[in-house]
Short mmCIF file of C-alpha atoms in Angstrom, two decimals:
data_model
loop_
_atom_site.label_atom_id
_atom_site.label_comp_id
_atom_site.label_asym_id
_atom_site.label_seq_id
_atom_site.Cartn_x
_atom_site.Cartn_y
_atom_site.Cartn_z
CA MET A 1 53.61 220.38 217.87
CA THR A 2 56.85 221.28 219.86
CA TYR A 3 58.20 224.98 219.95
CA THR A 4 61.37 226.12 221.00
CA ARG A 5 62.33 228.84 223.67
CA GLU A 6 63.41 231.22 220.76
CA GLN A 7 60.07 230.57 218.86
CA LEU A 8 57.99 231.27 222.09
CA ILE A 9 60.25 234.39 222.90
CA ASP A 10 59.69 235.80 219.52
CA ALA A 11 55.90 235.20 219.62
CA LEU A 12 55.57 236.61 223.14
CA SER A 13 57.53 239.82 221.92
CA HIS A 14 55.44 240.18 219.08
CA GLU A 15 52.21 239.92 221.04
CA TYR A 16 53.67 242.47 223.57
CA ASP A 17 54.59 244.74 220.67
CA TYR A 18 50.98 244.43 219.38
CA LEU A 19 49.32 244.90 222.70
CA CYS A 20 51.41 248.14 223.56
CA HIS A 21 51.49 249.65 220.12
CA ASP A 22 48.79 252.03 220.74
CA ASP A 23 48.51 251.92 224.31
CA PHE A 24 51.92 252.11 225.89
CA ASP A 25 52.33 253.74 229.27
CA PRO A 26 56.09 254.05 230.22
CA ASP A 27 55.06 254.66 233.78
CA VAL A 28 53.58 251.22 234.17
CA ASP A 29 54.54 248.95 230.95
CA MET A 30 58.10 247.43 230.43
CA SER A 31 59.86 248.82 227.40
CA PRO A 32 60.28 246.13 224.57
CA ALA A 33 63.83 245.65 225.67
CA GLU A 34 62.93 245.19 229.20
CA HIS A 35 60.11 242.82 228.23
CA LEU A 36 62.69 240.80 225.97
CA SER A 37 65.00 240.45 228.95
CA TYR A 38 62.23 239.31 231.15
CA LEU A 39 61.33 236.76 228.37
CA GLN A 40 64.83 235.57 228.28
CA SER A 41 64.96 234.79 231.87
CA LEU A 42 62.02 232.50 231.98
CA SER A 43 62.12 228.66 231.50
CA LEU A 44 60.41 226.89 228.69
CA ASP A 45 57.34 225.93 230.81
CA ASP A 46 57.22 229.58 232.11
CA LEU A 47 57.30 230.80 228.57
CA ILE A 48 54.20 228.57 227.72
CA ALA A 49 52.43 229.80 230.88
CA GLU A 50 53.00 233.34 229.59
CA THR A 51 51.16 232.56 226.52
CA SER A 52 47.94 231.94 228.58
CA THR A 53 46.80 229.12 226.20
CA ASP A 54 44.57 226.62 226.86
CA ASN A 55 42.21 223.89 225.27
CA ILE A 56 40.36 226.64 223.76
CA TYR A 57 43.06 228.96 222.44
CA THR A 58 45.96 226.61 221.79
CA LEU A 59 49.39 227.18 221.61
CA ASP A 60 49.55 226.45 218.04
CA GLU A 61 46.95 229.26 217.38
CA PHE A 62 48.99 231.60 219.50
CA ILE A 63 52.27 230.72 217.47
CA ALA A 64 50.12 231.02 214.32
CA ASN A 65 48.83 234.58 215.25
CA HIS A 66 52.22 235.85 216.78
CA GLY A 67 55.06 233.43 215.47
#
């Protein structure tokens, strides 16, 4: 399946919120707004790379979990 930049940005933002929810360190981690800005600066290929998906954990699974 093909995903839009917006879908990938939403899913990556959701994943970031999930990962930082209980373990956010303002001295190290980007704020959610900074992270969103960072994601918006990436190309479609870079966004796909940010998902760290492969043949085992697929992009479809990532979107299902975070989309």
